[in-house]
mmCIF file of C-alpha atoms in Angstrom:
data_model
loop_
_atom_site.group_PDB
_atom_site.id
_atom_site.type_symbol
_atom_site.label_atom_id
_atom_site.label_comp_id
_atom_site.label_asym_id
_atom_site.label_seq_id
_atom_site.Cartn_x
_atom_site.Cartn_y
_atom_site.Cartn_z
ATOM 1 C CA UNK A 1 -4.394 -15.429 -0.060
ATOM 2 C CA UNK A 2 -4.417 -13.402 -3.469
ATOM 3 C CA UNK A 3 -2.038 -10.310 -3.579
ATOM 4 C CA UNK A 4 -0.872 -8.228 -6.243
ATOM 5 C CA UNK A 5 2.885 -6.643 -6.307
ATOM 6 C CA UNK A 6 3.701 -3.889 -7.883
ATOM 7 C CA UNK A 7 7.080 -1.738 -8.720
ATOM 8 C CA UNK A 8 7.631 1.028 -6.265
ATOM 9 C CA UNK A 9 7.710 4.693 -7.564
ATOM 10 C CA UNK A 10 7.607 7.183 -8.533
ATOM 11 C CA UNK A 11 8.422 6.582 -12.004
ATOM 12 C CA UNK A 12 9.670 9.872 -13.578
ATOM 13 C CA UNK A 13 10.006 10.177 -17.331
ATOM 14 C CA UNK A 14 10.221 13.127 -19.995
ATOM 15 C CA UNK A 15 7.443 13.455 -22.132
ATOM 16 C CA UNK A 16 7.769 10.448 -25.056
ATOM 17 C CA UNK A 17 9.372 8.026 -23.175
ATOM 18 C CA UNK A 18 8.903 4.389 -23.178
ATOM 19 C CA UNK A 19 6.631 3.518 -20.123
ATOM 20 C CA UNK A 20 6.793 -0.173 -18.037
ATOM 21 C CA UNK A 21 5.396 -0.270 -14.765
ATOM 22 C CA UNK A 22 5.213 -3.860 -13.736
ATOM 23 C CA UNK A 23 2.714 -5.886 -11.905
ATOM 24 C CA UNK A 24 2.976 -9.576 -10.876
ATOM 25 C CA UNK A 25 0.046 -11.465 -9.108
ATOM 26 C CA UNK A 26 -0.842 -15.068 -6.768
ATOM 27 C CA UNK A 27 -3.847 -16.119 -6.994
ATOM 28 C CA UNK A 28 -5.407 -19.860 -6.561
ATOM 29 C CA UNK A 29 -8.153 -19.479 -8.802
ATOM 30 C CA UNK A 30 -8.126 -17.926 -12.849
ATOM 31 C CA UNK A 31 -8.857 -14.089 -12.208
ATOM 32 C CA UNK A 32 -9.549 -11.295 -14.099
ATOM 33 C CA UNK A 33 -6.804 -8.417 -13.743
ATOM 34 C CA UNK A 34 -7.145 -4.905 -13.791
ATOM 35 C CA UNK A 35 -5.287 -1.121 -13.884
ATOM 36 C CA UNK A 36 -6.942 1.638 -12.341
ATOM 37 C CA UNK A 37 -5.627 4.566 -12.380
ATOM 38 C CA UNK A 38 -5.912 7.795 -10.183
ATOM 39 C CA UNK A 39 -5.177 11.564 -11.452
ATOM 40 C CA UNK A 40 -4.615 14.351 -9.166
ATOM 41 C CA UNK A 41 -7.830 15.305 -7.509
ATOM 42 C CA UNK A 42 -10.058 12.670 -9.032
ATOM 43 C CA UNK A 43 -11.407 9.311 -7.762
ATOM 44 C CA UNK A 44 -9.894 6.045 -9.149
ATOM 45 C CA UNK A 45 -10.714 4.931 -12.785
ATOM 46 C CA UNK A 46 -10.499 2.024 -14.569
ATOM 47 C CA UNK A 47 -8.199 2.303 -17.137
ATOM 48 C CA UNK A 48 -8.044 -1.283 -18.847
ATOM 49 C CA UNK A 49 -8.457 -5.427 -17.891
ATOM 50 C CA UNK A 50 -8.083 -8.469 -18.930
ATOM 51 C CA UNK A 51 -10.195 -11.741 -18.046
ATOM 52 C CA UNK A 52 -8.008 -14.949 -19.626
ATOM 53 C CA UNK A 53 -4.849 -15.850 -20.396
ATOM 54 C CA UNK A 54 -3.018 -13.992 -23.215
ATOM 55 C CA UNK A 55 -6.104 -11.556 -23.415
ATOM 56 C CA UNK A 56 -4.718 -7.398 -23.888
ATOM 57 C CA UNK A 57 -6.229 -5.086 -22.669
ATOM 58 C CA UNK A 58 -5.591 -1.136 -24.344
ATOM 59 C CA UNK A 59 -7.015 2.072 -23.539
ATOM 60 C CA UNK A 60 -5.709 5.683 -24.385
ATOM 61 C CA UNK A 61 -2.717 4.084 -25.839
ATOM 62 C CA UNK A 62 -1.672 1.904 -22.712
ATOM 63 C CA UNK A 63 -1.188 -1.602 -23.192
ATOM 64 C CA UNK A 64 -0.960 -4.752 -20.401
ATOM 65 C CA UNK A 65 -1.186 -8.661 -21.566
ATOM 66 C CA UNK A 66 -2.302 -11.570 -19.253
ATOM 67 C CA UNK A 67 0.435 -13.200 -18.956
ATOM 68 C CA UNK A 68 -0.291 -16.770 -16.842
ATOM 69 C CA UNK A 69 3.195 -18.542 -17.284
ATOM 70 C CA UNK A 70 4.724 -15.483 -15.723
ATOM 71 C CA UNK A 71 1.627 -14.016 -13.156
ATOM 72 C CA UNK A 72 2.261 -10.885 -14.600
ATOM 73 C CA UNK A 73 0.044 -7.933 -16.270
ATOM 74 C CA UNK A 74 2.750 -5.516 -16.895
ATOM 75 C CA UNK A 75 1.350 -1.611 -18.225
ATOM 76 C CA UNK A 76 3.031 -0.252 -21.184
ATOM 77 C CA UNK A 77 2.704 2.752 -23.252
ATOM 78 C CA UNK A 78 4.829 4.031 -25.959
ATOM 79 C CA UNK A 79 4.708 7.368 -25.410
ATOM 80 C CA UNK A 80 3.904 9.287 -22.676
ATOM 81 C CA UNK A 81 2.061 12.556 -21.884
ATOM 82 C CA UNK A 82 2.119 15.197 -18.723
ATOM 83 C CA UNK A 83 -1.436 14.553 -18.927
ATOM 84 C CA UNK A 84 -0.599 10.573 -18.181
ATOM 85 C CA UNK A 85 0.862 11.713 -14.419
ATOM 86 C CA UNK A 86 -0.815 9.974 -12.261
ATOM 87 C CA UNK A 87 -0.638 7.043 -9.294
ATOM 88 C CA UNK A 88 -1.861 3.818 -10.883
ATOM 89 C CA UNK A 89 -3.212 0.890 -9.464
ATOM 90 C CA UNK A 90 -2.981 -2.817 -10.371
ATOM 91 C CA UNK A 91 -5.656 -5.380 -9.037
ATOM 92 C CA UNK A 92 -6.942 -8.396 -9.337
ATOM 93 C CA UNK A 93 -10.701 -9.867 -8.820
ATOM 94 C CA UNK A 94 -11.764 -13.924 -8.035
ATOM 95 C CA UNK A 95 -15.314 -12.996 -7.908
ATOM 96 C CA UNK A 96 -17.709 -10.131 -7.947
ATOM 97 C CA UNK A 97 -16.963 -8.822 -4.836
ATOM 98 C CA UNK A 98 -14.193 -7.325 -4.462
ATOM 99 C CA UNK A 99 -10.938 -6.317 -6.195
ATOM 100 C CA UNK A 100 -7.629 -6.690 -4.243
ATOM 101 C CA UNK A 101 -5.132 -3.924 -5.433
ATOM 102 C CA UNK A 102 -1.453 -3.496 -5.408
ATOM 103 C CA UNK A 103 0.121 -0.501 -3.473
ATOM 104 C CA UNK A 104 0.295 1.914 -6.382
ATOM 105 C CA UNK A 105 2.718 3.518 -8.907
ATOM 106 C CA UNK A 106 3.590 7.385 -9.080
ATOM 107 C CA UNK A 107 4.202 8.040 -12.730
ATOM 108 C CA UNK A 108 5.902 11.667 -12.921
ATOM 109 C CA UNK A 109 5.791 12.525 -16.497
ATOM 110 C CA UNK A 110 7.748 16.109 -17.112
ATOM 111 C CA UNK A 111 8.062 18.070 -20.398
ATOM 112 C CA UNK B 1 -26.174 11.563 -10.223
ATOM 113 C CA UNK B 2 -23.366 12.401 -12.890
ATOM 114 C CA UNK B 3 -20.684 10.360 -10.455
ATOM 115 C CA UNK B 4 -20.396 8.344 -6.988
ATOM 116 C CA UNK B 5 -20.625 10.993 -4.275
ATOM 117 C CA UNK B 6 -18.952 10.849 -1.026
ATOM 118 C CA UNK B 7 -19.480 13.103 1.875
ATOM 119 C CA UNK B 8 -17.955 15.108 3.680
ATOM 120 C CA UNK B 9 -14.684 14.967 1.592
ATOM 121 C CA UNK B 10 -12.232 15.320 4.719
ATOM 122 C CA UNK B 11 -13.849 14.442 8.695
ATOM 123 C CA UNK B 12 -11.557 15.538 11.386
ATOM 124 C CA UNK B 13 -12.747 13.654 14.919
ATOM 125 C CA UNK B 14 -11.098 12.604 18.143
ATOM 126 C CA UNK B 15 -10.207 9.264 19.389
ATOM 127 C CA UNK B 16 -13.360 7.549 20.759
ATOM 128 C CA UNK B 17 -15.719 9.714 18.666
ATOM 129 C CA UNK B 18 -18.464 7.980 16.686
ATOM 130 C CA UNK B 19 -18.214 9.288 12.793
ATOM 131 C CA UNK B 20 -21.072 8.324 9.712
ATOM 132 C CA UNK B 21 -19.419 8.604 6.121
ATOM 133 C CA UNK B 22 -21.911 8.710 3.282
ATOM 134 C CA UNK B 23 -22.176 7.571 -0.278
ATOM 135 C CA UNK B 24 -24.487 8.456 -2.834
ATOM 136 C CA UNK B 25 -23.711 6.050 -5.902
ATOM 137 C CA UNK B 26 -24.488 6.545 -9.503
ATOM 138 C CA UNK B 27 -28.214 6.158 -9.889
ATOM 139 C CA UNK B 28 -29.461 2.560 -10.922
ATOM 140 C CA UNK B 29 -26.297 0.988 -9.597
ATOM 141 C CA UNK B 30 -27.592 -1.969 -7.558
ATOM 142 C CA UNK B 31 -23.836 -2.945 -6.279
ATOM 143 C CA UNK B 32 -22.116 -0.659 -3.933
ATOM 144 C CA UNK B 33 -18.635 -0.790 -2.141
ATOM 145 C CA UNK B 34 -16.699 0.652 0.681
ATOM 146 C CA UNK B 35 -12.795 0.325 0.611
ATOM 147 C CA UNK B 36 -10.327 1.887 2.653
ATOM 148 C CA UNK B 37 -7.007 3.358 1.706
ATOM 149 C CA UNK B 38 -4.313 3.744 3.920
ATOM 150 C CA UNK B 39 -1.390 6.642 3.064
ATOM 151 C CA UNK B 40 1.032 5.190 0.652
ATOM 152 C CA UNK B 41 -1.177 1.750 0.223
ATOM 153 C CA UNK B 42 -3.602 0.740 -2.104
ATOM 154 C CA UNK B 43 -7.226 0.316 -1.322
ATOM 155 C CA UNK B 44 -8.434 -2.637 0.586
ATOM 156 C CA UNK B 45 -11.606 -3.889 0.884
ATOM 157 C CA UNK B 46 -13.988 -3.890 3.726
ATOM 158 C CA UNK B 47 -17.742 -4.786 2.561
ATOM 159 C CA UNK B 48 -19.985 -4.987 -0.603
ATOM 160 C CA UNK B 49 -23.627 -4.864 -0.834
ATOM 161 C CA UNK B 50 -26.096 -6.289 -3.337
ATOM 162 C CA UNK B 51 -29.390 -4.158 -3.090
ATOM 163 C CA UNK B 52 -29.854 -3.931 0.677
ATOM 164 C CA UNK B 53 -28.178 -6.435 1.974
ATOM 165 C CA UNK B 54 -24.321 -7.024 3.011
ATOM 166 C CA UNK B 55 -23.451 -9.468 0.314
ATOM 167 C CA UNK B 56 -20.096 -9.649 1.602
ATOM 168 C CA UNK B 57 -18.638 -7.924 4.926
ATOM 169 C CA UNK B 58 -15.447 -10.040 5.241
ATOM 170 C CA UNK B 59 -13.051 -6.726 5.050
ATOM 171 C CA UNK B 60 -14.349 -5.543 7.758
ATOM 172 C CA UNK B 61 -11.512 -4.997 10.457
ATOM 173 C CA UNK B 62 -13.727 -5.463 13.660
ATOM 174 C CA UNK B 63 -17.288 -4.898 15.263
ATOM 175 C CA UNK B 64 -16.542 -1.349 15.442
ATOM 176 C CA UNK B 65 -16.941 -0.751 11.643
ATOM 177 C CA UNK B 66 -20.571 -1.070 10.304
ATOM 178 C CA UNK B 67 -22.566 -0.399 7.099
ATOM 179 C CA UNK B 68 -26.014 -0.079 6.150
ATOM 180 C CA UNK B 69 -27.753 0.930 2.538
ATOM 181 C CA UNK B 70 -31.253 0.435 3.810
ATOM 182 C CA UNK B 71 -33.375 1.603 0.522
ATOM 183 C CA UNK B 72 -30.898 0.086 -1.696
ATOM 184 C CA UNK B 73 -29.227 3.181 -2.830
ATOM 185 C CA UNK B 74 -27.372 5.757 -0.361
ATOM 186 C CA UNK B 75 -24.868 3.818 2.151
ATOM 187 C CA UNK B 76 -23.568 4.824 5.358
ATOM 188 C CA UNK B 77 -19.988 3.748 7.024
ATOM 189 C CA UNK B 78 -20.209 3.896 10.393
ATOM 190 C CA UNK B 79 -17.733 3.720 13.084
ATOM 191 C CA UNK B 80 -17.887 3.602 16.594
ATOM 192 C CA UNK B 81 -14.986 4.780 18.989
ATOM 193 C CA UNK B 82 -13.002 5.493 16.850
ATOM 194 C CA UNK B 83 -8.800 5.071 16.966
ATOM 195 C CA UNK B 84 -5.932 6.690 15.140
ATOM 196 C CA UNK B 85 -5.430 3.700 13.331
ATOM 197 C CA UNK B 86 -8.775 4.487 11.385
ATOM 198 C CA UNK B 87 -7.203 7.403 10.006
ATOM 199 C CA UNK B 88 -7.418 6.717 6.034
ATOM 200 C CA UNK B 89 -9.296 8.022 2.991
ATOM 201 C CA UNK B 90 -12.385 6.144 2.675
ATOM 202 C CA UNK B 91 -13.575 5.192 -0.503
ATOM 203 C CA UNK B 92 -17.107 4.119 -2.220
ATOM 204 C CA UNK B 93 -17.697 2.618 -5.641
ATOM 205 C CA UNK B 94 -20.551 1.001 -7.296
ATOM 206 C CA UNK B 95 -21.684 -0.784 -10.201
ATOM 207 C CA UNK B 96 -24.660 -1.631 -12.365
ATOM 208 C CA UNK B 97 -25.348 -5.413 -11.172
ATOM 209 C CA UNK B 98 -22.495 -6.484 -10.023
ATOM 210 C CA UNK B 99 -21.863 -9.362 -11.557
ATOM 211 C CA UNK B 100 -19.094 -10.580 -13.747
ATOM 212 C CA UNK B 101 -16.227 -8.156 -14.092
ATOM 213 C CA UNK B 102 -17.551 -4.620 -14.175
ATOM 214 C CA UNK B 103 -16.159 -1.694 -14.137
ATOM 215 C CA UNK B 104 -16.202 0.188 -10.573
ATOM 216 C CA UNK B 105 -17.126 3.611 -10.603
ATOM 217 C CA UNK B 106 -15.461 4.850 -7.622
ATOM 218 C CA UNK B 107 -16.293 8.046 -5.136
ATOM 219 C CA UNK B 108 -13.018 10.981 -4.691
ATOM 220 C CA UNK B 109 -13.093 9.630 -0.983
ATOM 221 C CA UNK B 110 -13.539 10.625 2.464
ATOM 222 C CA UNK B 111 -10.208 11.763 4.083
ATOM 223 C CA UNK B 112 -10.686 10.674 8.243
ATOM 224 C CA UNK B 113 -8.394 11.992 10.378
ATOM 225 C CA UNK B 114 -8.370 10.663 13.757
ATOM 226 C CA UNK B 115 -6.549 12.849 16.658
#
């Protein structure tokens, strides 16, 4: 069945670091790829997706690409923030029913 | 509502108990979802409904999980005898229509602690 994989945390970086947390994914079908993300206290949001091949999604200065030759949707932001600690989520979705998520990445972001 | 609402926020019960979790999603929101997270996993799906019906209940683990949203808004979880293994935080999202890739608005959870 579809899964996603994601690196293990936590991630722990001073404040303006380089940020990769990666993400791979198998699915049978073409589907559309996601990153939530989860702050302390607060229910899951969505923080950006993609729905084809090569499409980028950005939002508060994160990045991921679709990436089909490699299954992967790899986040990336240039410089991080405390405010950006957080557990994020990678997931995928074949239809409109459900998403299926990796296990989540601890990003530790210190000043 | 300003948000998806889930109550109560943490449910403490004993093994064999029968428990009711309750979502109130955002108001309009036609689709509705329950996942379940598991400590150190990420959330995995158990049903989805469309309106009032179960569009989808292929997540859930066995016939002693059940859901109803009978008026096409507020949705209960229920369990019956419950087992450690249902410890988890139980989460509730919903969307506008549900169709196509929409964002999920997504509840803070209800922590279940079985003893």
């Amino acid at each position: 069945g579809d899964s996603v994989t994601q690196m293990e945390g936590p991630v722990t970086l001073s404040e303006e670091a380089f940020l990769t947390i990666n993400c791979t994914y198998t699915a049978t079908g073409y589907p559309s790829l996601f990153w939530y993300v989860q702050y302390p206290g607060e229910g899951l949001q969505l923080l950006l997706k993609a729905t084809k091949a090569d499409d980028k999604g950005s939002n508060k200065g994160f990045e991921a690409t679709y990436r089909k030759e490699t299954t992967s949707f790899h986040l990336e932001k240039g410089s991080v923030q405390v405010s950006d600690s957080a557990v994020y989520f990678c997931a995928l979705s074949d239809g409109p029913d459900k998403l299926i998520f990796g296990t989540g990445t601890r990003l530790q972001v210190f000043p | 509502g300003a948000g998806v609402s889930q109550t109560p926020s943490n449910k403490v019960t004993e093994k064999g108990k029968y428990v009711e979790l309750r979502c109130d999603p955002i108001s309009g929101h036609t689709a509705l979802y329950w996942y379940r997270q598991s400590l150190g996993q990420g959330p995995e799906f158990l049903i989805y409904f469309q309106g009032t019906g179960a569009a989808d209940d292929s997540g859930l683990p066995n016939d002693r999980f059940f859901a109803v949203r009978p008026e096409g808004s507020v949705s209960t979880l229920k369990i019956q005898r419950t087992e450690r293994g249902d410890s988890a935080v139980y989460l509730c999202a919903s969307s506008l229509t549900g169709v196509g890739n929409e964002k999920l608005f997504f509840g803070s959870g209800t922590q279940l602690s079985v003893l």
